[in-house]
Coordinates of C-alpha atoms in Angstrom, one line a residue:
X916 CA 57.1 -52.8 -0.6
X917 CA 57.3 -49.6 -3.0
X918 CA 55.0 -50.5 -4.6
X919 CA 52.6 -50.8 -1.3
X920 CA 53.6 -47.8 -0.1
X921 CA 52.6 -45.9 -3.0
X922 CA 49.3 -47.6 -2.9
X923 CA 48.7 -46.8 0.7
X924 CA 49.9 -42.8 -0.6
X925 CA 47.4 -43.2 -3.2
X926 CA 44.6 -44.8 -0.8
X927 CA 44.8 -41.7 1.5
X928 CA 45.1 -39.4 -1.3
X929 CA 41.8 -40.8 -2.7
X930 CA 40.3 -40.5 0.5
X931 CA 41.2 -37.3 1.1
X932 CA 40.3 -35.9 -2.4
X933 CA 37.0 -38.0 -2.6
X934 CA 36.3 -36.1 0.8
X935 CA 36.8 -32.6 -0.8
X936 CA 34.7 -33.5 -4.0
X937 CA 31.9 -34.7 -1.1
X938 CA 32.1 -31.7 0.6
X939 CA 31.9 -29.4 -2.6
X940 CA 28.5 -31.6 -3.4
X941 CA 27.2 -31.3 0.0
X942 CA 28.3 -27.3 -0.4
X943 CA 26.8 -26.8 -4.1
X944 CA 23.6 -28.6 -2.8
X945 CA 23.0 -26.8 0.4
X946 CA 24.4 -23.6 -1.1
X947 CA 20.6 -22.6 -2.2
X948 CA 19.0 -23.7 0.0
X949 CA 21.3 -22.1 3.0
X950 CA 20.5 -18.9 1.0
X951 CA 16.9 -19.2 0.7
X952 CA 17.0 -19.8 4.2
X953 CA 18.9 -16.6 4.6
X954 CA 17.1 -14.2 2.3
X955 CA 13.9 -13.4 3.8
X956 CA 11.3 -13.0 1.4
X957 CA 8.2 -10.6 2.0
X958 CA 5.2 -12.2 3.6
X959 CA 2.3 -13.6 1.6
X960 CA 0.1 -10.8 0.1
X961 CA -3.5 -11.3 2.5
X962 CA -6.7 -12.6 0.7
X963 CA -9.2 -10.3 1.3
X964 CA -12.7 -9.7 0.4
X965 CA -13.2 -6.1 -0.7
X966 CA -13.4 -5.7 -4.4
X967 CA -10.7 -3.2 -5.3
X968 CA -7.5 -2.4 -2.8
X969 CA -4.0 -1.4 -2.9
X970 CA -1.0 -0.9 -0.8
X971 CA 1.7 1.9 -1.7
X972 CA 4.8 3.1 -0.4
X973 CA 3.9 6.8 0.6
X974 CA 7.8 7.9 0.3
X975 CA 8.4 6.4 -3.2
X976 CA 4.8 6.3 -4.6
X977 CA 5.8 2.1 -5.1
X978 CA 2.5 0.2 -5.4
X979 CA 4.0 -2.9 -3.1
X980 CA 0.6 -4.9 -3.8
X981 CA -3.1 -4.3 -4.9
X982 CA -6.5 -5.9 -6.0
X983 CA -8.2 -5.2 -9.1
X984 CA -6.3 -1.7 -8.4
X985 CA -8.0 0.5 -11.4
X986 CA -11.9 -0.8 -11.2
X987 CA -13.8 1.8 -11.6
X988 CA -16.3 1.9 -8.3
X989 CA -18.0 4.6 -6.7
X990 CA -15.7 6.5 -4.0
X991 CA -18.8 7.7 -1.5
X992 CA -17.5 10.3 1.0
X993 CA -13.5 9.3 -0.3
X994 CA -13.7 12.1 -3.1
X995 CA -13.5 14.3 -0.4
X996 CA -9.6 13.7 -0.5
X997 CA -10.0 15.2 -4.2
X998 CA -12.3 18.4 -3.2
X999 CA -10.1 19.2 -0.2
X1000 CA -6.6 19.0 -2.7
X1001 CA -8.6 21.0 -5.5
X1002 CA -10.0 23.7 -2.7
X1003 CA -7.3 23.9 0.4
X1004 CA -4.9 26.5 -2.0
X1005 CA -7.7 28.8 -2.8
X1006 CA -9.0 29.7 0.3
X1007 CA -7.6 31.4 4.1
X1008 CA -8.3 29.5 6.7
X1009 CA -8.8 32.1 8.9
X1010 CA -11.8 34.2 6.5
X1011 CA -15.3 34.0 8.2
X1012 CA -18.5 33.3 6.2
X1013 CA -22.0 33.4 7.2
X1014 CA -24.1 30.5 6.3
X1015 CA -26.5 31.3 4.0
X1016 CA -29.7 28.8 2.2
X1017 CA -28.1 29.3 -0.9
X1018 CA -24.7 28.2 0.7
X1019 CA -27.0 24.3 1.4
X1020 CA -29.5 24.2 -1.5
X1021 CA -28.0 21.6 -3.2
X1022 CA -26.9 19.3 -0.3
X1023 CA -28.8 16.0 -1.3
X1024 CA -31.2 14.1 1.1
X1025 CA -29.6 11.7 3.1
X1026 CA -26.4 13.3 3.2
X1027 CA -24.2 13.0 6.4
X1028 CA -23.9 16.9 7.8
X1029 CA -22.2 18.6 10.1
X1030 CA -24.9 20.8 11.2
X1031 CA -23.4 24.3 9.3
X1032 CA -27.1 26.5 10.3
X1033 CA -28.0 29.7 8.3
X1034 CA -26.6 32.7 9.8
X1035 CA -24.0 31.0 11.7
X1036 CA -20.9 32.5 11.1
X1037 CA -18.2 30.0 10.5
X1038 CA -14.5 30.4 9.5
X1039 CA -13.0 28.4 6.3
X1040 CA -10.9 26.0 9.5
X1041 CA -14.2 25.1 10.6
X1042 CA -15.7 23.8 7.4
X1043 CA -13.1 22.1 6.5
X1044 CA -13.0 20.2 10.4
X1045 CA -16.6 19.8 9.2
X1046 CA -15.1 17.7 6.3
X1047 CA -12.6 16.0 7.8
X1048 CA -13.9 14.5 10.7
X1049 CA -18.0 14.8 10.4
X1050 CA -17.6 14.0 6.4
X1051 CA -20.3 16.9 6.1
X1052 CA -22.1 17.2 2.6
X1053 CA -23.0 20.5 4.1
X1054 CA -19.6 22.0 4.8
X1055 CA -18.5 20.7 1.5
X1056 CA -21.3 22.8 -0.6
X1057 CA -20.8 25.9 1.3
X1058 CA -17.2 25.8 0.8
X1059 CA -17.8 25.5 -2.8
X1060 CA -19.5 28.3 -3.0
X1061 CA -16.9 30.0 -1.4
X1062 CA -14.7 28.3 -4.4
X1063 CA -16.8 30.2 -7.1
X1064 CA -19.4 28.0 -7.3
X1065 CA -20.6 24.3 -8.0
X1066 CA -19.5 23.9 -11.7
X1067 CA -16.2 25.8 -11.7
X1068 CA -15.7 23.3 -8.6
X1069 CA -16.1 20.3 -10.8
X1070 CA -14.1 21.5 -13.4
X1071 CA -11.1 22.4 -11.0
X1072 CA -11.7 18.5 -9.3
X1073 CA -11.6 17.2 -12.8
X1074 CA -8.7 18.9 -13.7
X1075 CA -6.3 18.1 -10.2
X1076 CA -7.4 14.5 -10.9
X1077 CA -5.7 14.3 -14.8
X1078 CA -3.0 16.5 -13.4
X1079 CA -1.8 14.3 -10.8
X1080 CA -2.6 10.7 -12.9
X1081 CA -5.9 9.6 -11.6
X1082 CA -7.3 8.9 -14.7
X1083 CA -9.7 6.7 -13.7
X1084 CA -11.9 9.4 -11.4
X1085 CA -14.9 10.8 -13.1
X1086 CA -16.4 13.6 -10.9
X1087 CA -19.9 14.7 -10.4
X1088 CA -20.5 15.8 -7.2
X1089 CA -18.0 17.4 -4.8
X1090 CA -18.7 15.5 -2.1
X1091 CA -18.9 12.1 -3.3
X1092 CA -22.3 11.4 -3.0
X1093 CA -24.0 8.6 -5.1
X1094 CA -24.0 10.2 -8.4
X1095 CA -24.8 8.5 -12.3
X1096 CA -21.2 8.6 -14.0
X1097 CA -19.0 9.6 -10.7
X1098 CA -16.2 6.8 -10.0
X1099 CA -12.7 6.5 -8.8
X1100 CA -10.1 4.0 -8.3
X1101 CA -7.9 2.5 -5.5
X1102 CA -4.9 3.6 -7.5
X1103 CA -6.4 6.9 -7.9
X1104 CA -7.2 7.7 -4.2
X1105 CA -4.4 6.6 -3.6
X1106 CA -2.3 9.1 -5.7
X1107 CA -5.2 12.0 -4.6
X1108 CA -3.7 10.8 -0.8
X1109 CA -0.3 11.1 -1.6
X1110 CA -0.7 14.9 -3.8
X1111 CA -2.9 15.4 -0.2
X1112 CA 0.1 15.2 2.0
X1113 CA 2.4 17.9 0.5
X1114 CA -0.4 20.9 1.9
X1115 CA 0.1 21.2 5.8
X1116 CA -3.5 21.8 6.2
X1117 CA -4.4 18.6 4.5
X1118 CA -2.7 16.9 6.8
X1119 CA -3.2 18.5 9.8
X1120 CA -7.1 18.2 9.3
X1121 CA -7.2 14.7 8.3
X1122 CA -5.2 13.2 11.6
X1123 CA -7.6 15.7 13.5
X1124 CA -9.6 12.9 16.2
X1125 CA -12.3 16.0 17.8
X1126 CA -12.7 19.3 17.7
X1127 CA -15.4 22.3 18.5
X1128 CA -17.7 23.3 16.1
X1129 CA -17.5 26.0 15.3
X1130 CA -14.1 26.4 17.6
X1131 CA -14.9 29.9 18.4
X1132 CA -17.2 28.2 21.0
X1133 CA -20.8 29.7 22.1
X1134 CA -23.6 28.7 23.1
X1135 CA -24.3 26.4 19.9
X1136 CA -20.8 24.8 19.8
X1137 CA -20.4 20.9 19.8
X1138 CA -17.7 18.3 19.9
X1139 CA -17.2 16.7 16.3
X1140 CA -15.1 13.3 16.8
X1141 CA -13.8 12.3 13.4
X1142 CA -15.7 9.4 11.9
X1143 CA -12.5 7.6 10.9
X1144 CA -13.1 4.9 13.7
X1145 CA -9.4 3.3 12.7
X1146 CA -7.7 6.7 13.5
X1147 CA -9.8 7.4 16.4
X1148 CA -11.0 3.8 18.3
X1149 CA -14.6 3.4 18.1
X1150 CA -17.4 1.3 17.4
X1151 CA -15.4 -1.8 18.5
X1152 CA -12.5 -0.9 16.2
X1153 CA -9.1 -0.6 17.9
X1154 CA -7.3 2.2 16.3
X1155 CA -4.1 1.4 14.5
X1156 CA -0.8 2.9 15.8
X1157 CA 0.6 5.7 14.2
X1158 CA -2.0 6.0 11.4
X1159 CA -2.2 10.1 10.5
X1160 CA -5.4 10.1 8.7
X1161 CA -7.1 10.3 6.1
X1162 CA -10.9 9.7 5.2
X1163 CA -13.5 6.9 5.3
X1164 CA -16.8 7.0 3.4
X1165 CA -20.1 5.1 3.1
X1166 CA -23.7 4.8 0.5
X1167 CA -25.3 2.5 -0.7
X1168 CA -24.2 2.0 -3.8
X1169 CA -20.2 2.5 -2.6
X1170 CA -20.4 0.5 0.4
X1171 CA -17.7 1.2 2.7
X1172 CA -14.5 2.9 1.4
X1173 CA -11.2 3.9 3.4
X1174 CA -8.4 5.6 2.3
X1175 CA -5.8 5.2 5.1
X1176 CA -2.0 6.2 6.2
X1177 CA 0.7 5.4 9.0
X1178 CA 3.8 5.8 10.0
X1179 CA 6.3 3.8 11.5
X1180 CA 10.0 4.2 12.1
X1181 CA 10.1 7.1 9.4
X1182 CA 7.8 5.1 6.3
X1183 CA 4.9 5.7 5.5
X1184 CA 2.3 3.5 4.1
X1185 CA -0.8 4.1 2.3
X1186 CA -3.6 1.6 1.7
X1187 CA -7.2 2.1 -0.1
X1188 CA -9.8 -0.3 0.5
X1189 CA -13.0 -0.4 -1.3
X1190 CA -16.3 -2.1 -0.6
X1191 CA -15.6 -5.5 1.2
X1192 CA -18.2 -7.6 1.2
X1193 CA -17.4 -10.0 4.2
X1194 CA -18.6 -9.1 7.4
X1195 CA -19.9 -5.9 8.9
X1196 CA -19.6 -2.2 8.3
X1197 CA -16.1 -2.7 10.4
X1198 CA -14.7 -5.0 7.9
X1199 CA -13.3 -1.7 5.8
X1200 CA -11.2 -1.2 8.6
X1201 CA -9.9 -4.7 9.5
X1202 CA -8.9 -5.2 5.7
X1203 CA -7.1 -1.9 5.7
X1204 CA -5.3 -3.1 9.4
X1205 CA -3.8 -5.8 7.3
X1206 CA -2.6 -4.1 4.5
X1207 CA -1.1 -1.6 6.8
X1208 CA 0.5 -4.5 8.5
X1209 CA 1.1 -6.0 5.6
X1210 CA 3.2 -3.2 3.8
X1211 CA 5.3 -2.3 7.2
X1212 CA 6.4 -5.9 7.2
X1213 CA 7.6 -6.1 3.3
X1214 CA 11.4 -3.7 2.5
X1215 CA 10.9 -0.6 2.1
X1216 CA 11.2 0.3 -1.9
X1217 CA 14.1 2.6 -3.4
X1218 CA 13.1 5.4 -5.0
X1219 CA 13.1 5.5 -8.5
X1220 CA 16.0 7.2 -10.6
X1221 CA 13.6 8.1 -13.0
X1222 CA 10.2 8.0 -13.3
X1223 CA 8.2 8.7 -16.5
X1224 CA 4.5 8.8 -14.8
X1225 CA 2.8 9.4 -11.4
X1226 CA 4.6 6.2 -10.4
X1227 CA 6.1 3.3 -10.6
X1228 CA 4.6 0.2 -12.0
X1229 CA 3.3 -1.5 -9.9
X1230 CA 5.2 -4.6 -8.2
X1231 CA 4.0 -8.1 -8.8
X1232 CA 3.4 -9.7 -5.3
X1233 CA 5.9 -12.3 -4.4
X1234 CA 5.0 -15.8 -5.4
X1235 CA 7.0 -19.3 -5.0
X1236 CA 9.0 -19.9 -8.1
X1237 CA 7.5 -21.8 -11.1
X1238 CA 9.2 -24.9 -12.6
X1239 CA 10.7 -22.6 -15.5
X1240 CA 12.4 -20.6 -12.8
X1241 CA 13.8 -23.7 -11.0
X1242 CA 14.6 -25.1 -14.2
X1243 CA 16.6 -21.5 -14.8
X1244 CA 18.1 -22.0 -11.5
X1245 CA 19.3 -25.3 -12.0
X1246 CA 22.4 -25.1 -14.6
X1247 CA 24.9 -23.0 -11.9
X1248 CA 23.8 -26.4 -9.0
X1249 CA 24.4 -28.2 -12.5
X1250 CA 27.9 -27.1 -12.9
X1251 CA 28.9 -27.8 -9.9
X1252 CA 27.6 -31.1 -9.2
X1253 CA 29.2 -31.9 -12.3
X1254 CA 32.8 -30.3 -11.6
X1255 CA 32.8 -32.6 -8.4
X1256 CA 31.7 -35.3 -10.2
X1257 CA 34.3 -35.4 -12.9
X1258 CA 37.1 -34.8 -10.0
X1259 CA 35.8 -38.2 -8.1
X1260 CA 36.1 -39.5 -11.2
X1261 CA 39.8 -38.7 -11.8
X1262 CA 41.2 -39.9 -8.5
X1263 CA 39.8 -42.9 -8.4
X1264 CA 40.3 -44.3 -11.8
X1265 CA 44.1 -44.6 -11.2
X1266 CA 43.5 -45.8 -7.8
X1267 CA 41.1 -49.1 -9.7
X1268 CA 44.2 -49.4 -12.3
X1269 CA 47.3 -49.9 -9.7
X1270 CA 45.0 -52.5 -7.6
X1271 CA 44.4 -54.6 -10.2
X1272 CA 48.2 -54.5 -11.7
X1273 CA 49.4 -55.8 -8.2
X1274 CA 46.5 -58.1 -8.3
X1275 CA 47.9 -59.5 -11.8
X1276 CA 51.5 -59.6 -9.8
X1277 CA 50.6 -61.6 -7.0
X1278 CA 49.1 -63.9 -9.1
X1279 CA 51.8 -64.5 -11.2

């Protein structure tokens, strides 16, 4: 009878221990996979067809994903970013100029113009609306001159873009216009962008949608709508909420380039597409839609402790782990599979010996 009682003891004990050792297996093997479930990863990085792009956090300067993002292609009308950082300090906004034909000599043919006129008096606020939202050629040379002239404005261009890291920008002409040697970068328009932002009047012209030209009015005044068709809604493009700017361009040998910005719930994100070559002209702004989409929907980035450069490197995009890193992974599930294992083991052995002792009794 004892000895039955202990065996009944030892029965439940079993059970109850082989029911723990279960539940630790079933908890070491869900464990990761309850986590995974838990941890939200960022979304897959979009396949797009444009040959250079990237996506950075404005705040932190964190590239969170990019294409090919230091290819050296030609910017088109996007250098403007880098004339308009170089020029903005050194002149007053509020100083009036006459338009002169020496002020448009060197505009090139086929260059988009905001219709400055000789004789016209315009102030520096106008021009640079004439930049911002009509992308003028025109505006651009004059206000070089107003800068000192067409070399010393290369030279100072040149110079912003190896002080602020954009080392892959060669500059020839000030307004971007197809030119042997002149290239930028994603990376580097978008760093140009981001040195943009910290002037006022950077960023109040390039979230500027229309405006009179010139804005003292007269008889030869015109509405200028910028040509930004993402910031503004046009052309069959729906334009993105909260984006603040800041410049599209467009030639031949560019194709179409954007450098774009938004803001949402107090971030900032900055995107630079160049030249897709799927679908229309439009397609420069869809891609740059889905980066922008793309970047609010990843976490925001901390901001670096330190930082020996212009930024950050940049972040790999998120991919599903390799069988090295599962195979890295595996030895803490290991352990514990094991640990349970081994505990089973225990209980039962003694359990096995005491049956077949009474077995051996009864027998005899």
């Amino acid at each position: 009878m004892v000895i039955f009682i202990r065996s009944r003891a030892l029965v439940s004990k079993a059970l109850v221990t082989s029911g723990v050792c279960a539940a630790l297996v079933a908890g070491a093997a869900a464990g990761p996979a309850h986590a995974a479930r838990n941890a939200a990863g960022p979304p897959a990085v979009p396949s797009l067809s444009a040959l250079s792009w990237e996506v950075m956090d404005a705040r932190t300067g964190t590239v969170l994903a990019a294409r090919a993002p230091h290819r050296r292609l030609p910017p088109a009308s996007t250098l403007k970013t880098l004339f308009a950082v170089t020029v903005l300090p050194h002149l007053r906004q509020d100083a009036v100029h006459r338009a002169s034909w020496a002020d448009l000599a060197e505009v090139a043919e086929g260059s988009s113009e905001v219709g400055v006129a000789e004789g016209h008096r315009y102030t520096v606020a106008d021009l640079w609306r004439g930049v911002f939202l009509s992308s003028g050629n025109d505006a651009v040379h004059t206000l070089a001159r107003l800068n000192g002239g067409l070399s010393r404005t290369l030279a100072q261009m040149q110079a912003t873009a190896r002080r602020i890291g954009a080392r892959d920008t060669q500059v020839r002409s000030p307004d971007g216009f197809d030119t042997p040697g002149q290239y930028s970068s994603a990376h580097d328009l978008a760093l140009i962008a981001r040195e943009g932002f910290k002037n006022p009047d950077f960023r109040r012209y390039m979230g500027t949608k229309y405006a009179r030209f010139p804005a003292s009015g007269g008889p030869d005044a015109y509405e200028i709508q910028n040509t930004n068709r993402l910031l503004v809604g046009s052309h069959g493009v729906e334009p993105y909420p909260g984006l603040i700017g800041v410049k599209n361009g467009y030639t031949t040998q560019a194709g179409t380039t954007l450098v774009s910005a938004a803001t949402h719930k107090g971030r900032t994100i900055l995107v630079t597409v160049m030249n897709p070559q799927d679908g229309d002209f439009n397609e420069v702004y869809e891609e740059s839609r889905t980066l922008l989409d793309w970047g609010f929907a990843t976490p925001a980035p901390q901001p670096p402790k330190q930082q020996a450069g212009p930024l950050r490197a940049a972040a790999a995009p998120a991919t599903a782990p390799t069988h090295q890193e599962k195979a890295a992974e595996a030895p803490g599930l290991t352990r514990h599979l094991g640990a349970a294992a081994a505990l089973l083991l225990l209980t039962c052995v003694p359990l096995i010996v005491r049956r077949r002792l009474r077995a051996r009794r009864s027998r005899s």
